[in-house]
Coordinates of N, CA, C and O and ligand atoms in Angstrom, one line a residue:
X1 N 5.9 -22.3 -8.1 CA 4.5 -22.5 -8.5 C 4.4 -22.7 -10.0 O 5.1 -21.9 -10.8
X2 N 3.8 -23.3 -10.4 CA 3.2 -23.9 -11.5 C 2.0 -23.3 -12.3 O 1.0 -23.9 -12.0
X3 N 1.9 -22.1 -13.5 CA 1.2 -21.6 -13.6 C 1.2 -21.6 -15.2 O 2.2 -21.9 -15.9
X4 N -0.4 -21.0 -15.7 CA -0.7 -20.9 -17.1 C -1.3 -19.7 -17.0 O -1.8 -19.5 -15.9
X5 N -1.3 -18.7 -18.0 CA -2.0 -17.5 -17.9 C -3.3 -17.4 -18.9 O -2.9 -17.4 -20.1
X6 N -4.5 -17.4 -18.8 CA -5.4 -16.9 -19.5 C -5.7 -15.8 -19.6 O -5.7 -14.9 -18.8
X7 N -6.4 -15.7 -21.3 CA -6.6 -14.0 -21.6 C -7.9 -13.7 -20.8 O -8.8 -14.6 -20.5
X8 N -8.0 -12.5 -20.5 CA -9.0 -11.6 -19.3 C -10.1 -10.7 -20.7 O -11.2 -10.8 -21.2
X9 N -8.9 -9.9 -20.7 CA -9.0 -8.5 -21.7 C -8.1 -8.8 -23.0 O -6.9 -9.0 -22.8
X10 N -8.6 -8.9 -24.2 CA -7.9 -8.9 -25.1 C -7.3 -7.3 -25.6 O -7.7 -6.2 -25.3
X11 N -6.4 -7.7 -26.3 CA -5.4 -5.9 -26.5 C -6.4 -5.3 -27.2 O -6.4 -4.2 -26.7
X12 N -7.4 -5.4 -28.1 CA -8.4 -4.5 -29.0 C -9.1 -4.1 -28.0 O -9.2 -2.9 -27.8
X13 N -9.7 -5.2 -27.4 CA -10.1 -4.7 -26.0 C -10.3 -3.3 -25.2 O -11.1 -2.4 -25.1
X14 N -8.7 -3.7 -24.6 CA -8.2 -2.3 -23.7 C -8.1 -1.3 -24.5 O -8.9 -0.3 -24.4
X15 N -7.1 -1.4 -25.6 CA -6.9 -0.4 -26.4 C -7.8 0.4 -26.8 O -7.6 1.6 -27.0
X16 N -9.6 -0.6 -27.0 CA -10.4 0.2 -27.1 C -11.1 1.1 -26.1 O -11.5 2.2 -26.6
X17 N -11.3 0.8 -24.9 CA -11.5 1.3 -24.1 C -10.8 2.4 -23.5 O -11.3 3.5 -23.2
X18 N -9.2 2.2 -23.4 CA -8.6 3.6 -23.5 C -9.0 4.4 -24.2 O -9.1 5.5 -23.6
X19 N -9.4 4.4 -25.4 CA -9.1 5.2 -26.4 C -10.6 6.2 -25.6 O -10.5 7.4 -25.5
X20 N -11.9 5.4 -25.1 CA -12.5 5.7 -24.6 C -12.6 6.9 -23.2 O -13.5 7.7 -22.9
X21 N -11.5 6.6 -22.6 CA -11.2 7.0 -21.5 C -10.8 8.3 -22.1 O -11.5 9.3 -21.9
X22 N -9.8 8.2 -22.7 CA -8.9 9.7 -23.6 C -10.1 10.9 -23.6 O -10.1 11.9 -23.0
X23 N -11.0 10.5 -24.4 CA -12.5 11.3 -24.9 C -13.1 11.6 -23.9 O -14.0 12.4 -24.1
X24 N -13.0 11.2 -22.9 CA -13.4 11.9 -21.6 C -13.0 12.1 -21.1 O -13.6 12.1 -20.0
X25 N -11.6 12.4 -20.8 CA -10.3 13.1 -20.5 C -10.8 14.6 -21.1 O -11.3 15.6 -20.8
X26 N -10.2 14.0 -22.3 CA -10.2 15.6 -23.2 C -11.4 16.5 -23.0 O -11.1 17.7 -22.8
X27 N -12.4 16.2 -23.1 CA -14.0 16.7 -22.6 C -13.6 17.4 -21.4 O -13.4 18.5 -21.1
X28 N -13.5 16.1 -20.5 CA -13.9 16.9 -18.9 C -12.6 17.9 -18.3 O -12.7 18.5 -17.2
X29 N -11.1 17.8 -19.6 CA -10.2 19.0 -18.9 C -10.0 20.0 -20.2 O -9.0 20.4 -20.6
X30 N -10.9 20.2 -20.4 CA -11.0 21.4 -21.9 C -10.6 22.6 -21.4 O -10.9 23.1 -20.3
X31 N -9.7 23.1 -22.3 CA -9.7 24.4 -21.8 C -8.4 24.7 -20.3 O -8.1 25.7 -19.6
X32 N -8.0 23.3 -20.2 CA -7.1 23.0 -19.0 C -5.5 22.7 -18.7 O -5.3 22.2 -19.8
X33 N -5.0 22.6 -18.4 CA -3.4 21.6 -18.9 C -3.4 20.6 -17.7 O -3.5 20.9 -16.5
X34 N -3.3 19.3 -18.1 CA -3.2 18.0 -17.0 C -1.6 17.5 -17.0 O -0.7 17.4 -17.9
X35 N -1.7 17.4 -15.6 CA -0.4 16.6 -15.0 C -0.3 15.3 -15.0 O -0.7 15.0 -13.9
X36 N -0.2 14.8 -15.5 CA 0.2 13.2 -15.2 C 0.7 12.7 -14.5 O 1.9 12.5 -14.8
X37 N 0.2 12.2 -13.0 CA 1.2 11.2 -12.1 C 0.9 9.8 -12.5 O -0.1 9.1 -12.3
X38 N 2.4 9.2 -13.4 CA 2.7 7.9 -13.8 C 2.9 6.9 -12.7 O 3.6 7.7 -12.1
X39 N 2.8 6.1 -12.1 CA 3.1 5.1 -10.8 C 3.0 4.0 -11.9 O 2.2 3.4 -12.6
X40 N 4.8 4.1 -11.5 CA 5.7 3.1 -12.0 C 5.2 1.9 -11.5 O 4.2 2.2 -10.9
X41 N 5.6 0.4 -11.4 CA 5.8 -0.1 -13.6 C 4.6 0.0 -13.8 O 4.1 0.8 -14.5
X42 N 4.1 -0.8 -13.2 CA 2.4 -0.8 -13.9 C 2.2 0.2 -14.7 O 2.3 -0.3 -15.9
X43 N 2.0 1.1 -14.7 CA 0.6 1.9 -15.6 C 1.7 2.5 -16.2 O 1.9 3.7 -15.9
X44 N 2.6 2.0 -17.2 CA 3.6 2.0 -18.2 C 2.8 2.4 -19.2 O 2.5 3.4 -19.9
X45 N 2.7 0.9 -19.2 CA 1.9 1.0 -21.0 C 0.4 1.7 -21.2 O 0.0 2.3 -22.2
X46 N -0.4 1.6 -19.8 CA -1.6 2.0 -20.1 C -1.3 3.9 -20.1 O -2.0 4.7 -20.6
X47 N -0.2 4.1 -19.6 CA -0.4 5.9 -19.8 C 0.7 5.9 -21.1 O 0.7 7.1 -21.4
X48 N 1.2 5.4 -21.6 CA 1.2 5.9 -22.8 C 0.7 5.7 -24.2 O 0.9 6.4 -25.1
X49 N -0.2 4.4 -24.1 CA -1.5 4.3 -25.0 C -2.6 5.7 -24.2 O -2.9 6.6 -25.0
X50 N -3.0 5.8 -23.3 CA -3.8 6.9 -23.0 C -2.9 8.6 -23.8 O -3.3 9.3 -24.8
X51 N -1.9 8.7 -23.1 CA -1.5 9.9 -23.6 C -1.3 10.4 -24.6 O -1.7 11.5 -25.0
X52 N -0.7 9.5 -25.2 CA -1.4 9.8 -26.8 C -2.5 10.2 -27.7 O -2.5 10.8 -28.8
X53 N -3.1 9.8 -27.2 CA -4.8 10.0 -27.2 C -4.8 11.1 -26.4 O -5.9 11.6 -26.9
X54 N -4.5 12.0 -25.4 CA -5.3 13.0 -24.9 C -4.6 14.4 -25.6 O -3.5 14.7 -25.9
X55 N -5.9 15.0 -25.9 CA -5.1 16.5 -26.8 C -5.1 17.8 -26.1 O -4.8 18.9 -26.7
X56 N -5.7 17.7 -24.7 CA -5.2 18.5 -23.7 C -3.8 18.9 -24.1 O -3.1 18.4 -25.0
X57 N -3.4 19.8 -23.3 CA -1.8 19.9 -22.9 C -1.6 19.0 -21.5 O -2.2 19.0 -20.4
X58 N -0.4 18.2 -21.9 CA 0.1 17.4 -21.1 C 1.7 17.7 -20.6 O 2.5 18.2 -21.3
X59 N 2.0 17.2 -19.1 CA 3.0 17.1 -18.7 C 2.8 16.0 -18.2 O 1.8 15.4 -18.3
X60 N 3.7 15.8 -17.6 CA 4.3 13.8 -17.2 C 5.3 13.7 -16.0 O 6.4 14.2 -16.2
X61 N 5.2 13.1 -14.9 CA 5.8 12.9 -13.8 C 5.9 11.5 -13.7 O 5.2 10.8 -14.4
X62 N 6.8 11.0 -12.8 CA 7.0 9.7 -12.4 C 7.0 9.1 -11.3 O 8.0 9.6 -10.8
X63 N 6.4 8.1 -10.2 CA 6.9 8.2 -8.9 C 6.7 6.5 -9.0 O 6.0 5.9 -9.8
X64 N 7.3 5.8 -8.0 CA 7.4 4.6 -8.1 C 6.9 4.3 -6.1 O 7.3 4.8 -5.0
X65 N 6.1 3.5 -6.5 CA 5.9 3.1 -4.8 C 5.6 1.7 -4.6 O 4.9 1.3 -5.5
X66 N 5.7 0.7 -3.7 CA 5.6 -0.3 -3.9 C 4.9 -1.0 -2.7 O 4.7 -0.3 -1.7
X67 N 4.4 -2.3 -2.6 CA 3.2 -2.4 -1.6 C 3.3 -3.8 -1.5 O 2.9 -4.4 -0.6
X68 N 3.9 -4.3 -2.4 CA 3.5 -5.9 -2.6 C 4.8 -6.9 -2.6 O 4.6 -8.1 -2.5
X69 N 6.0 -6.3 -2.7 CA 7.1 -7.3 -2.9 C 7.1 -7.8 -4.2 O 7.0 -7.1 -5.2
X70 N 7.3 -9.4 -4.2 CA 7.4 -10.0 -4.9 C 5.8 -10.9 -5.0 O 5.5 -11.5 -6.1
X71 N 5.0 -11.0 -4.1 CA 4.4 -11.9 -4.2 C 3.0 -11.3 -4.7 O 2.7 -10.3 -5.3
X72 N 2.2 -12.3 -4.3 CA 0.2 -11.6 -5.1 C -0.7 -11.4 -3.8 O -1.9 -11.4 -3.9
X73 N 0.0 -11.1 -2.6 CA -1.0 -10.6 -1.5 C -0.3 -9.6 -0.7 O 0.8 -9.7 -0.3
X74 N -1.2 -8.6 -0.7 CA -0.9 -7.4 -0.6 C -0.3 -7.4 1.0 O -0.9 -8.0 2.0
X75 N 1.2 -6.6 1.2 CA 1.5 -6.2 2.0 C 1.0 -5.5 3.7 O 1.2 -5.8 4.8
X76 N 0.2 -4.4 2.9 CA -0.6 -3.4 3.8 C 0.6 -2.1 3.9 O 0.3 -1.0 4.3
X77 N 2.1 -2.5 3.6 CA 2.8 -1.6 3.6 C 3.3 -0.7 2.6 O 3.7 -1.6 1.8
X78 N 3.5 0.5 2.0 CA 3.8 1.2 0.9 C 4.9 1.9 1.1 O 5.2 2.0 2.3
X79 N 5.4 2.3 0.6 CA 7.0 2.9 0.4 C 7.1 3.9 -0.8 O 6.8 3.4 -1.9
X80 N 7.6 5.1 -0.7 CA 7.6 5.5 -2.1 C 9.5 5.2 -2.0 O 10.6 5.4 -1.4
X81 N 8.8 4.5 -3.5 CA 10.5 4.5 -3.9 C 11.2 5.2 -5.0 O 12.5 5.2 -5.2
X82 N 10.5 5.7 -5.6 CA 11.1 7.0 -6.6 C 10.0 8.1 -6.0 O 8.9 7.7 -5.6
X83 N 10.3 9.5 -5.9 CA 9.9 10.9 -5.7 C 10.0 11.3 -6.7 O 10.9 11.0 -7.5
X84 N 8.4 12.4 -6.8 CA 8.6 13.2 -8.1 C 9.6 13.9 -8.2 O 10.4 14.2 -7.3
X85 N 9.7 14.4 -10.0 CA 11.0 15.2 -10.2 C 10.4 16.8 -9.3 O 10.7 17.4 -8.3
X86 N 9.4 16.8 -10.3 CA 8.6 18.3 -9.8 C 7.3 18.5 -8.9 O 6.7 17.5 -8.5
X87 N 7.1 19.8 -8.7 CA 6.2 20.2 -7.5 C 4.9 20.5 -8.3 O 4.9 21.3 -9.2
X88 N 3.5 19.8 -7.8 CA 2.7 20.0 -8.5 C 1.7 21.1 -7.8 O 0.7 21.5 -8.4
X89 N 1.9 21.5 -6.8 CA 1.1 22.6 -6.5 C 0.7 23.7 -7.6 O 1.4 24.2 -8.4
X90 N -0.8 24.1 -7.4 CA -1.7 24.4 -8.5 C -1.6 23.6 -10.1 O -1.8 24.1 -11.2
X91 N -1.3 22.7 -9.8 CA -1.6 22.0 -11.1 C -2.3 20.9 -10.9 O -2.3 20.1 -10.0
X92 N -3.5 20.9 -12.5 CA -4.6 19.6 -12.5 C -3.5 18.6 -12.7 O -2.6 18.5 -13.5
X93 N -4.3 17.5 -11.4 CA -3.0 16.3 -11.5 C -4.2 15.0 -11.7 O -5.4 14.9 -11.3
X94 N -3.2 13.8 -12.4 CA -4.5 12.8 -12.7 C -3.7 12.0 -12.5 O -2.9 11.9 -13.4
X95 N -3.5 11.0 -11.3 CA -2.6 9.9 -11.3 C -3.6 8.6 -12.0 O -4.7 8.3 -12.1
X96 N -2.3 8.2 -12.5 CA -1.9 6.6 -13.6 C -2.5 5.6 -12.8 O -3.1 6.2 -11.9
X97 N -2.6 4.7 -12.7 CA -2.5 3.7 -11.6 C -2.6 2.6 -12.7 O -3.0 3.0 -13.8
X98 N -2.4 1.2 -12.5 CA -2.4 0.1 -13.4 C -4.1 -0.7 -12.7 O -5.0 -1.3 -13.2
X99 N -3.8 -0.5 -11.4 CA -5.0 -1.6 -11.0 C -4.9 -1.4 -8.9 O -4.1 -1.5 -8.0
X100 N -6.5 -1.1 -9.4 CA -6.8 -1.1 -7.2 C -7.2 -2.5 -6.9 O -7.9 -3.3 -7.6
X101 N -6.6 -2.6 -5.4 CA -6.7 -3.9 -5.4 C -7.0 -3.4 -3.8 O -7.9 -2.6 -3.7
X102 N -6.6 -3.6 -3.1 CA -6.8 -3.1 -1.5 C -7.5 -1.6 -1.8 O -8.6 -1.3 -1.4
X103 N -6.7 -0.8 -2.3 CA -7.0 0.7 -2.5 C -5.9 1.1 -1.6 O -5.9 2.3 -1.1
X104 N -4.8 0.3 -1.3 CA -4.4 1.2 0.3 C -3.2 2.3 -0.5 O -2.7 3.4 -0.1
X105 N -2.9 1.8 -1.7 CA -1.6 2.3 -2.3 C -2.6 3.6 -2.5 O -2.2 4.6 -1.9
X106 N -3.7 3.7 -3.3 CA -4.2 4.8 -4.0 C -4.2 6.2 -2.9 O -3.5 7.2 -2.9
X107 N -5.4 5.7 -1.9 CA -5.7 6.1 -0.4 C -4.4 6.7 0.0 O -4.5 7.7 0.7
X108 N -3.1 6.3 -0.3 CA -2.1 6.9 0.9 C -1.3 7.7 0.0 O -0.7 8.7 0.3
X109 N -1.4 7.4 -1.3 CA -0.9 8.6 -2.9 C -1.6 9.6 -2.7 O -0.9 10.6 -2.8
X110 N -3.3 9.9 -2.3 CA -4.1 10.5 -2.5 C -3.5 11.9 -1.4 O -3.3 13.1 -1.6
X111 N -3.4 11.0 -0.1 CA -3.4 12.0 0.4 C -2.2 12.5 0.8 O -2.3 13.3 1.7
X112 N -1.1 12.1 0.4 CA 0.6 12.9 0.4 C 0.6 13.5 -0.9 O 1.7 13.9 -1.2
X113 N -0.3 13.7 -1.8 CA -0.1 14.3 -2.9 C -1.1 15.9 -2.4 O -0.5 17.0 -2.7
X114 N -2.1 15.9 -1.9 CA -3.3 16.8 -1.7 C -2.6 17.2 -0.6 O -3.4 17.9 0.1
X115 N -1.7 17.1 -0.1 CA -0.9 18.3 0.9 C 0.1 18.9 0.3 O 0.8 19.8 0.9
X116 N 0.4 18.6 -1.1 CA 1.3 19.7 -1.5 C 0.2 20.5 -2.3 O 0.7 21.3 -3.1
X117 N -0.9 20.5 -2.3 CA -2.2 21.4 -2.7 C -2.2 21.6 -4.3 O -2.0 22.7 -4.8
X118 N -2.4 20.5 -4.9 CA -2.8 20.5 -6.0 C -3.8 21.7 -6.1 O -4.3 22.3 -5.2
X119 N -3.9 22.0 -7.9 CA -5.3 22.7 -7.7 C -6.6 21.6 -8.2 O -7.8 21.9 -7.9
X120 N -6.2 20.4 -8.9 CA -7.5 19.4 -8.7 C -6.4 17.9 -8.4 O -5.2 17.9 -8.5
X121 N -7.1 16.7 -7.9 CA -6.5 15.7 -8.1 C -7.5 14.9 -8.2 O -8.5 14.7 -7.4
X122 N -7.2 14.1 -9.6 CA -8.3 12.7 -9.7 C -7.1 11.6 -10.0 O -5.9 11.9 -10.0
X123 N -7.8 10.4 -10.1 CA -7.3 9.1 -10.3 C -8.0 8.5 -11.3 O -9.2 8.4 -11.4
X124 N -7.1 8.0 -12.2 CA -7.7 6.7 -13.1 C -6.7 5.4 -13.0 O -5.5 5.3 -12.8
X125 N -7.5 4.6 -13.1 CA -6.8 3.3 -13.1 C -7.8 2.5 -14.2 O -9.0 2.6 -14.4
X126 N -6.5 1.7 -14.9 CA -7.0 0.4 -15.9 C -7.9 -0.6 -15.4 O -9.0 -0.9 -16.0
X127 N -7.6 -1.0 -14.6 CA -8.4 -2.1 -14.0 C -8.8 -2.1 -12.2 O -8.0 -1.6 -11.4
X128 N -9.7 -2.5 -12.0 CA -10.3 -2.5 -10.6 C -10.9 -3.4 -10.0 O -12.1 -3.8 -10.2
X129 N -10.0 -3.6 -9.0 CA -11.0 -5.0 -8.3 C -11.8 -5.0 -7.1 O -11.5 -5.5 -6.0
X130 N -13.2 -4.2 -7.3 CA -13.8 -3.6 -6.2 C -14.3 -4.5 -5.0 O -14.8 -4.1 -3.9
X131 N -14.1 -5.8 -5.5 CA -14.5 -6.4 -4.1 C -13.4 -7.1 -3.2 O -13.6 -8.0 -2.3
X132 N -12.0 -6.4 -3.7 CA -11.2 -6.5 -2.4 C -10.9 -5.4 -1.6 O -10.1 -5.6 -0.6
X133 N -11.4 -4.2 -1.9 CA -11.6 -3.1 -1.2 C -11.3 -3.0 0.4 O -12.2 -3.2 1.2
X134 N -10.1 -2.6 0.8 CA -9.9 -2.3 2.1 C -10.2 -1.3 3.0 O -10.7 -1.4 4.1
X135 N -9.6 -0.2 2.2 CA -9.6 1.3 2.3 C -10.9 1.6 1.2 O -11.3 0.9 0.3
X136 N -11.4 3.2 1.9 CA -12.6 3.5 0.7 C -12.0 4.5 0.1 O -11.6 5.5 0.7
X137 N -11.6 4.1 -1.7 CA -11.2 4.9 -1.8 C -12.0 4.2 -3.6 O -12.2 3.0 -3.7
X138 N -12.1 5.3 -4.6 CA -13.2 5.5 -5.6 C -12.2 5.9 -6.5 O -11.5 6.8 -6.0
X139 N -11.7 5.3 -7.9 CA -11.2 6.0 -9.1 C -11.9 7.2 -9.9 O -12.7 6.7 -10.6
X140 N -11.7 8.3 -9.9 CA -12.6 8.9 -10.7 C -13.1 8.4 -12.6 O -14.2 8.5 -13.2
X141 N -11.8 7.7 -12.9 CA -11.7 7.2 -14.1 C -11.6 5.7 -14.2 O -10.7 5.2 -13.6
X142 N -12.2 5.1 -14.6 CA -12.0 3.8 -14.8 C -12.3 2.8 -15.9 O -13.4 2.7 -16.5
X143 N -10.8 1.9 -16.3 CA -11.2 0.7 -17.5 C -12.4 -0.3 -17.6 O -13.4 -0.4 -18.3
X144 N -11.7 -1.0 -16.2 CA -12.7 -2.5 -16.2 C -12.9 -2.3 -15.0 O -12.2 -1.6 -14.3
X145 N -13.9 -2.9 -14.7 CA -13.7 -3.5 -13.2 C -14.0 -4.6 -13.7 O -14.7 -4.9 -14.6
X146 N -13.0 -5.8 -12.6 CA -12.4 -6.9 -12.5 C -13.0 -7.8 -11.3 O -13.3 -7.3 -10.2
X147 N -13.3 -9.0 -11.6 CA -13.1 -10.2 -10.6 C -11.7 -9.9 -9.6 O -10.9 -9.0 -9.7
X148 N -11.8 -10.9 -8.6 CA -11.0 -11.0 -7.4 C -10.0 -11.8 -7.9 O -9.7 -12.7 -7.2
X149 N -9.1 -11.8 -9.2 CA -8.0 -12.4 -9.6 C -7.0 -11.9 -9.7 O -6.9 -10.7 -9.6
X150 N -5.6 -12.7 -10.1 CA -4.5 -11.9 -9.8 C -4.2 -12.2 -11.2 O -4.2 -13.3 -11.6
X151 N -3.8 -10.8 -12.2 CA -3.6 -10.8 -13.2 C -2.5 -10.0 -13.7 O -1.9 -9.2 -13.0
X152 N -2.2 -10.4 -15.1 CA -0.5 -9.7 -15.2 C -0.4 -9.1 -17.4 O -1.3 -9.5 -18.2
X153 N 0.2 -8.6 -17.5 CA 0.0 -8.1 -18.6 C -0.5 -6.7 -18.7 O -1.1 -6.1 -17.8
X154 N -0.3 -6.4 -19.7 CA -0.6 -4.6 -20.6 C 0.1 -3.6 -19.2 O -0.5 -2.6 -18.7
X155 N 1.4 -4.3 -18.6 CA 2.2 -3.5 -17.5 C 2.2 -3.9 -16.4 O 2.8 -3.3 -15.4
X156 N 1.2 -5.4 -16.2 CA 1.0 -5.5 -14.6 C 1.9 -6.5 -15.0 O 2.1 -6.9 -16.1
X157 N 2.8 -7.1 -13.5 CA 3.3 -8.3 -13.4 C 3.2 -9.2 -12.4 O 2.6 -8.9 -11.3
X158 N 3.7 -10.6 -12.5 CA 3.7 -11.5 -11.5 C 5.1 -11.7 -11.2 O 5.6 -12.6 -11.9
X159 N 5.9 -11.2 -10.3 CA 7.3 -11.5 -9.7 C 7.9 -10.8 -10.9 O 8.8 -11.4 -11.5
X160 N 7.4 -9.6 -11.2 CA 8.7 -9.0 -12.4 C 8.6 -9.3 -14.2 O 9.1 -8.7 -15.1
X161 N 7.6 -10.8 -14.1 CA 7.7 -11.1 -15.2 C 6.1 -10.3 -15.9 O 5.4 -9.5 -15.2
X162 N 5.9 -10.7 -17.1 CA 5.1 -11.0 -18.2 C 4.6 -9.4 -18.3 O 3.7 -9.2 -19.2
X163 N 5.0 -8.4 -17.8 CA 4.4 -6.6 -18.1 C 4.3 -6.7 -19.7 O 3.5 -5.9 -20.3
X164 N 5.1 -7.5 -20.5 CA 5.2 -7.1 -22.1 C 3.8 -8.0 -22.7 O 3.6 -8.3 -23.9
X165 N 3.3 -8.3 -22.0 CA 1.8 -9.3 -22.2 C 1.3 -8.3 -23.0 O 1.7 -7.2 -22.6
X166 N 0.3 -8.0 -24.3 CA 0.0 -7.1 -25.2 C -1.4 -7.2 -24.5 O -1.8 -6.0 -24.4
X167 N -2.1 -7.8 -24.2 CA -3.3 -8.2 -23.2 C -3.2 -8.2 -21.5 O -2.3 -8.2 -20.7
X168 N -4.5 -8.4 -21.2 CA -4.8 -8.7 -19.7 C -5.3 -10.2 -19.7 O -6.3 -10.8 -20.1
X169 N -3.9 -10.8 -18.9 CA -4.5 -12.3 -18.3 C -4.5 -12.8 -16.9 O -3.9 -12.2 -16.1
X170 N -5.2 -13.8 -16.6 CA -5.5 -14.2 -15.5 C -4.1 -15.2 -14.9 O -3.5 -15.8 -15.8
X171 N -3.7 -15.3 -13.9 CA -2.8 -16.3 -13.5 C -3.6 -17.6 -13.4 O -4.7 -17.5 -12.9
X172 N -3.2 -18.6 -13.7 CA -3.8 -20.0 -12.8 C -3.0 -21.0 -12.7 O -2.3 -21.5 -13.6
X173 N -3.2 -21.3 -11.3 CA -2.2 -22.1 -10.9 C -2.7 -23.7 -11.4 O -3.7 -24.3 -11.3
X174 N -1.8 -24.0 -11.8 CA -1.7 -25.7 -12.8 C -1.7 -26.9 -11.3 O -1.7 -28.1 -11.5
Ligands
LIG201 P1 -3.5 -1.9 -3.5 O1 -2.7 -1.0 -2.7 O2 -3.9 -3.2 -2.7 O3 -4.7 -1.3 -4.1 O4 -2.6 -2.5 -4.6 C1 -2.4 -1.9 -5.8 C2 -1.1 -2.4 -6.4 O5 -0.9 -3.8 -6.2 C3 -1.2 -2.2 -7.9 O6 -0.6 -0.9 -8.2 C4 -0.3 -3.3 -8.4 O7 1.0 -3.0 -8.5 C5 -0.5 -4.4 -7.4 N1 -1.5 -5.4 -7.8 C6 -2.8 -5.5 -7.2 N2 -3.5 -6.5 -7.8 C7 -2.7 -7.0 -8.8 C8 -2.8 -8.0 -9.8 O8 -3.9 -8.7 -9.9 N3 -1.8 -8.2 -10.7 C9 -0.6 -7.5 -10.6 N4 -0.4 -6.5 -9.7 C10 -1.4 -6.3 -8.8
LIG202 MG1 1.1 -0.5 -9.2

């Protein structure tokens, strides 16, 4: 396929809006220490432009799950393919996410994570595309919400490529 990418979100953009997100992080876990569930690659870059920014106490996990292959329509199937290192039971946990798109990844993280009994669990994700919504499932935190497009950059990719995009762009096929 034959494709050009246009910019969505410029990097001042996001960056600003993270920075946004952080300040209400910090506010609403005062007084707290947050876990960070990272979900690999995607929410690479957006959790560590966030983390930086939050002056909570932080810790950092990693889990990798995948839904989509290679291609831009969603599977319906998920897999975890990396397992946390550690056990989050009684710890405030805030999973990463790069971008909901079905919700089905979030939906099925949500609730294999809330059986090892967190003592809170929310979600933030960068971007959201609420009107492909499969599953109901709600980010507590959120960047943008997005049109029904398939976009790649600031961590997201198309077949592996373009995550080093300093921005959010749109795919379009030529
Ligand atoms: P969901 O399970 O359908 O919500 O899919 C979420 C996952 O699909 C995200 O974590 C991304 O990895 C991937 N995804 C969904 N939409 C896009 C997109 O527009 N660009 C890149 N990846 C996407
Ligand atoms: Mg992802």
């Amino acid at each position: 396929m034959d494709y050009h990418i246009e910019e969505l979100l410029s990097e001042e953009t996001v960056n600003a809006r993270v920075g946004e997100l952080a300040k209400q992080i910090n506010k609403d876990y005062a007084g707290k220490e947050l876990h960070l569930i990272i979900i690999l690659k995607g929410s690479m870059f957006f959790a560590s432009e966030l983390a930086r920014q939050l002056t909570v106490p932080v810790t950092m996990d990693f889990m990798s799950v995948s839904s989509y292959g290679d291609g831009m329509v969603s599977a319906g199937e998920i897999t975890v393919k990396k397992e946390l290192d550690e056990e989050i039971s009684g710890k405030n946990v805030l999973i990463v996410e790069d971008i909901v798109d079905s919700g089905r990844t979030l939906y099925y993280l949500k609730r294999l994570l809330l059986a090892r009994n967190p003592e809170s669990l929310k979600l933030i994700t960068l971007l959201d595309k609420p009107d492909c919504r499969v599953v109901e499932i709600e980010p507590d935190y959120c960047g943008f919400e997005i049109p029904d497009r398939f976009v790649v950059g600031y961590g997201l990719d198309y077949a592996q490529k373009h995550r080093n995009l300093p921005y959010v762009g749109v795919i379009i096929q030529d």
